[in-house]
PDB file of C-alpha atoms in Angstrom:
ATOM      1  CA  GLN A   8      31.562  -0.941  -7.092  1.00  0.00           C
ATOM      2  CA  ASP A   9      28.282   0.230  -8.602  1.00  0.00           C
ATOM      3  CA  TYR A  10      28.936  -1.859 -11.692  1.00  0.00           C
ATOM      4  CA  HIS A  11      29.123  -5.032  -9.595  1.00  0.00           C
ATOM      5  CA  ALA A  12      25.973  -4.119  -7.643  1.00  0.00           C
ATOM      6  CA  ILE A  13      24.062  -3.347 -10.827  1.00  0.00           C
ATOM      7  CA  ARG A  14      25.167  -6.628 -12.402  1.00  0.00           C
ATOM      8  CA  TRP A  15      24.089  -8.518  -9.272  1.00  0.00           C
ATOM      9  CA  LEU A  16      20.635  -6.892  -9.408  1.00  0.00           C
ATOM     10  CA  GLN A  17      20.327  -7.667 -13.137  1.00  0.00           C
ATOM     11  CA  GLU A  18      21.262 -11.307 -12.628  1.00  0.00           C
ATOM     12  CA  ASN A  19      19.515 -12.102  -9.337  1.00  0.00           C
ATOM     13  CA  VAL A  20      16.351 -10.051  -8.932  1.00  0.00           C
ATOM     14  CA  GLN A  21      13.169 -11.316 -10.554  1.00  0.00           C
ATOM     15  CA  GLY A  22       9.997  -9.357 -11.205  1.00  0.00           C
ATOM     16  CA  SER A  23       9.685  -5.679 -10.382  1.00  0.00           C
ATOM     17  CA  PRO A  24      10.429  -5.192  -6.695  1.00  0.00           C
ATOM     18  CA  VAL A  25      10.994  -1.625  -5.520  1.00  0.00           C
ATOM     19  CA  ILE A  26      14.586  -0.724  -4.763  1.00  0.00           C
ATOM     20  CA  LEU A  27      15.749   2.149  -2.605  1.00  0.00           C
ATOM     21  CA  GLU A  28      18.842   4.122  -3.434  1.00  0.00           C
ATOM     22  CA  GLY A  29      20.091   7.590  -2.630  1.00  0.00           C
ATOM     23  CA  GLN A  30      18.691  10.639  -4.381  1.00  0.00           C
ATOM     24  CA  ALA A  31      20.800  13.226  -6.147  1.00  0.00           C
ATOM     25  CA  TYR A  32      20.237  16.433  -7.957  1.00  0.00           C
ATOM     26  CA  GLU A  33      19.803  16.145 -11.692  1.00  0.00           C
ATOM     27  CA  TYR A  34      22.720  14.887 -13.748  1.00  0.00           C
ATOM     28  CA  ARG A  35      24.460  13.297 -10.785  1.00  0.00           C
ATOM     29  CA  TRP A  36      25.015   9.597 -10.109  1.00  0.00           C
ATOM     30  CA  GLY A  37      21.786   9.039  -8.161  1.00  0.00           C
ATOM     31  CA  ASN A  38      19.325   6.459  -9.456  1.00  0.00           C
ATOM     32  CA  ARG A  39      22.083   4.510 -11.151  1.00  0.00           C
ATOM     33  CA  ASN A  40      20.559   1.191 -10.066  1.00  0.00           C
ATOM     34  CA  THR A  41      17.051   1.938 -11.314  1.00  0.00           C
ATOM     35  CA  ILE A  42      18.423   3.372 -14.558  1.00  0.00           C
ATOM     36  CA  TYR A  43      20.574   0.357 -15.393  1.00  0.00           C
ATOM     37  CA  THR A  44      18.270  -2.404 -14.140  1.00  0.00           C
ATOM     38  CA  GLY A  45      14.833  -1.102 -15.071  1.00  0.00           C
ATOM     39  CA  LEU A  46      13.652  -1.865 -11.541  1.00  0.00           C
ATOM     40  CA  PRO A  47      11.283   0.658  -9.982  1.00  0.00           C
ATOM     41  CA  GLY A  48      12.614   2.998  -7.320  1.00  0.00           C
ATOM     42  CA  VAL A  49      10.919   5.047  -4.649  1.00  0.00           C
ATOM     43  CA  VAL A  50      11.393   8.269  -6.624  1.00  0.00           C
ATOM     44  CA  GLY A  51      13.014   7.660  -9.977  1.00  0.00           C
ATOM     45  CA  TRP A  52      14.912  10.411 -11.729  1.00  0.00           C
ATOM     46  CA  ASN A  53      13.850  13.569  -9.926  1.00  0.00           C
ATOM     47  CA  TRP A  54      13.444  15.910 -12.914  1.00  0.00           C
ATOM     48  CA  HIS A  55      11.718  13.300 -15.069  1.00  0.00           C
ATOM     49  CA  GLN A  56       9.242  12.645 -12.268  1.00  0.00           C
ATOM     50  CA  ARG A  57       8.531  16.370 -11.921  1.00  0.00           C
ATOM     51  CA  GLN A  58       7.891  16.662 -15.657  1.00  0.00           C
ATOM     52  CA  GLN A  59       5.599  13.628 -15.759  1.00  0.00           C
ATOM     53  CA  ARG A  60       3.607  14.766 -12.748  1.00  0.00           C
ATOM     54  CA  ALA A  61       3.283  18.453 -13.600  1.00  0.00           C
ATOM     55  CA  VAL A  62      -0.516  18.305 -13.348  1.00  0.00           C
ATOM     56  CA  LEU A  63      -0.306  17.167  -9.711  1.00  0.00           C
ATOM     57  CA  ARG A  64       0.425  19.439  -6.796  1.00  0.00           C
ATOM     58  CA  ASN A  65       4.003  20.464  -7.424  1.00  0.00           C
ATOM     59  CA  ASN A  66       5.656  19.204  -4.234  1.00  0.00           C
ATOM     60  CA  ILE A  67       4.679  15.521  -4.442  1.00  0.00           C
ATOM     61  CA  VAL A  68       8.025  14.466  -5.964  1.00  0.00           C
ATOM     62  CA  GLN A  69       9.982  16.585  -3.497  1.00  0.00           C
ATOM     63  CA  GLU A  70       8.118  14.906  -0.645  1.00  0.00           C
ATOM     64  CA  ARG A  71       9.394  11.525  -1.858  1.00  0.00           C
ATOM     65  CA  VAL A  72      12.925  12.881  -2.260  1.00  0.00           C
ATOM     66  CA  ASP A  73      12.724  14.222   1.296  1.00  0.00           C
ATOM     67  CA  ALA A  74      11.412  10.861   2.525  1.00  0.00           C
ATOM     68  CA  VAL A  75      14.358   9.031   0.933  1.00  0.00           C
ATOM     69  CA  ASN A  76      16.800  11.501   2.466  1.00  0.00           C
ATOM     70  CA  ALA A  77      15.133  11.067   5.866  1.00  0.00           C
ATOM     71  CA  PHE A  78      15.353   7.281   5.542  1.00  0.00           C
ATOM     72  CA  TYR A  79      19.104   7.306   4.946  1.00  0.00           C
ATOM     73  CA  THR A  80      19.838   9.877   7.664  1.00  0.00           C
ATOM     74  CA  GLY A  81      17.251   8.706  10.203  1.00  0.00           C
ATOM     75  CA  VAL A  82      17.891   6.454  13.164  1.00  0.00           C
ATOM     76  CA  GLU A  83      14.406   5.717  14.539  1.00  0.00           C
ATOM     77  CA  PRO A  84      13.407   2.068  13.937  1.00  0.00           C
ATOM     78  CA  GLN A  85       9.680   2.820  13.636  1.00  0.00           C
ATOM     79  CA  ALA A  86      10.274   5.523  10.994  1.00  0.00           C
ATOM     80  CA  VAL A  87      12.453   3.081   9.041  1.00  0.00           C
ATOM     81  CA  GLN A  88       9.751   0.401   9.156  1.00  0.00           C
ATOM     82  CA  ASN A  89       7.036   2.880   8.200  1.00  0.00           C
ATOM     83  CA  PHE A  90       9.039   4.044   5.183  1.00  0.00           C
ATOM     84  CA  ILE A  91       9.653   0.488   3.973  1.00  0.00           C
ATOM     85  CA  LYS A  92       5.983  -0.362   4.290  1.00  0.00           C
ATOM     86  CA  GLU A  93       4.677   2.890   2.748  1.00  0.00           C
ATOM     87  CA  PHE A  94       6.845   2.558  -0.366  1.00  0.00           C
ATOM     88  CA  ASP A  95       6.839  -1.268  -0.540  1.00  0.00           C
ATOM     89  CA  VAL A  96      10.650  -1.413  -0.587  1.00  0.00           C
ATOM     90  CA  SER A  97      12.196  -4.828  -1.276  1.00  0.00           C
ATOM     91  CA  TYR A  98      15.891  -3.971  -1.735  1.00  0.00           C
ATOM     92  CA  ILE A  99      18.040  -1.221  -0.230  1.00  0.00           C
ATOM     93  CA  VAL A 100      21.313  -0.049  -1.726  1.00  0.00           C
ATOM     94  CA  LEU A 101      24.083   1.270   0.500  1.00  0.00           C
ATOM     95  CA  GLY A 102      26.923   2.160  -1.815  1.00  0.00           C
ATOM     96  CA  GLN A 103      29.673   4.720  -2.113  1.00  0.00           C
ATOM     97  CA  PHE A 104      27.179   7.351  -3.260  1.00  0.00           C
ATOM     98  CA  GLU A 105      24.930   6.845  -0.217  1.00  0.00           C
ATOM     99  CA  ARG A 106      27.890   6.851   2.169  1.00  0.00           C
ATOM    100  CA  ILE A 107      29.090  10.185   0.758  1.00  0.00           C
ATOM    101  CA  PHE A 108      25.680  11.809   0.365  1.00  0.00           C
ATOM    102  CA  TYR A 109      24.301  10.729   3.772  1.00  0.00           C
ATOM    103  CA  PRO A 110      27.195  10.698   6.254  1.00  0.00           C
ATOM    104  CA  GLY A 111      26.378  10.350   9.922  1.00  0.00           C
ATOM    105  CA  PRO A 112      24.718   8.069  12.441  1.00  0.00           C
ATOM    106  CA  GLY A 113      21.887   7.120  10.066  1.00  0.00           C
ATOM    107  CA  LEU A 114      24.233   4.746   8.273  1.00  0.00           C
ATOM    108  CA  GLU A 115      24.802   2.740  11.450  1.00  0.00           C
ATOM    109  CA  LYS A 116      21.280   1.324  11.226  1.00  0.00           C
ATOM    110  CA  PHE A 117      22.176  -0.851   8.245  1.00  0.00           C
ATOM    111  CA  GLU A 118      24.369  -3.218  10.213  1.00  0.00           C
ATOM    112  CA  ALA A 119      22.264  -2.815  13.368  1.00  0.00           C
ATOM    113  CA  PHE A 120      19.038  -3.927  11.633  1.00  0.00           C
ATOM    114  CA  ASP A 121      20.678  -6.634   9.498  1.00  0.00           C
ATOM    115  CA  GLY A 122      18.797  -9.824  10.308  1.00  0.00           C
ATOM    116  CA  LEU A 123      15.932  -7.891  11.893  1.00  0.00           C
ATOM    117  CA  LEU A 124      14.474  -5.695   9.147  1.00  0.00           C
ATOM    118  CA  TRP A 125      16.622  -6.769   6.221  1.00  0.00           C
ATOM    119  CA  GLU A 126      19.407  -9.148   5.275  1.00  0.00           C
ATOM    120  CA  GLU A 127      22.608  -8.544   3.370  1.00  0.00           C
ATOM    121  CA  VAL A 128      22.409 -10.286  -0.010  1.00  0.00           C
ATOM    122  CA  PHE A 129      25.320  -8.636  -1.844  1.00  0.00           C
ATOM    123  CA  ARG A 130      28.600  -7.011  -0.854  1.00  0.00           C
ATOM    124  CA  TYR A 131      31.436  -5.712  -2.946  1.00  0.00           C
ATOM    125  CA  GLU A 132      33.947  -3.598  -1.040  1.00  0.00           C
ATOM    126  CA  ASP A 133      31.943  -0.661   0.426  1.00  0.00           C
ATOM    127  CA  THR A 134      28.749  -1.425  -1.484  1.00  0.00           C
ATOM    128  CA  VAL A 135      26.016  -3.507   0.104  1.00  0.00           C
ATOM    129  CA  ILE A 136      22.544  -4.511  -1.040  1.00  0.00           C
ATOM    130  CA  TYR A 137      19.996  -5.544   1.572  1.00  0.00           C
ATOM    131  CA  ARG A 138      16.806  -7.491   0.939  1.00  0.00           C
ATOM    132  CA  VAL A 139      13.938  -6.395   3.169  1.00  0.00           C
ATOM    133  CA  LEU A 140      12.596  -9.252   5.284  1.00  0.00           C
ATOM    134  CA  ASP A 141       8.925 -10.112   5.124  1.00  0.00           C
ATOM    135  CA  ASP A 142       6.819  -9.181   8.132  1.00  0.00           C
TER     136      ASP A 142
END
C-alpha cells in the first residue's frame, strides 16, 4: 500500500509542500514517504535530525516527534488545526503504519474532518492521503 501512496505523491504533488506521516524509532518504516519522495516532513528521520541539530537544545527534535504523536492520537479539533498551521502541513498520510502505531479514537478524526479541514485525494485499500484545505 505504501508503494502506491508514494508513487501517487511522486506523480501528483508539485513543489515542496510539507507532508505529515507517523514517526517511528530509528530503522523502522516511519518517514517512508519523505524518504522516497524528497518532500519535507514535520520531523524527518529522527536520528538524522538529532545529529544535524546537536548544537541546539537537545529536546527540540523530540518535541516535534511528540507533536506528531499527539496529532495522530488527539481528538480535539482546535489542537489539530493549530498543529497544521504551526507546521504548515499540506498533506497527511494515514496508512497501515499510522493505523498500527496510533490505534484509538484519534484515527476517527480523519473521516470526521474530511471536507472540513482536509479532503481525501488518494486511497488504496487502508492507505489514505488527505490534502489540507486552505483557510
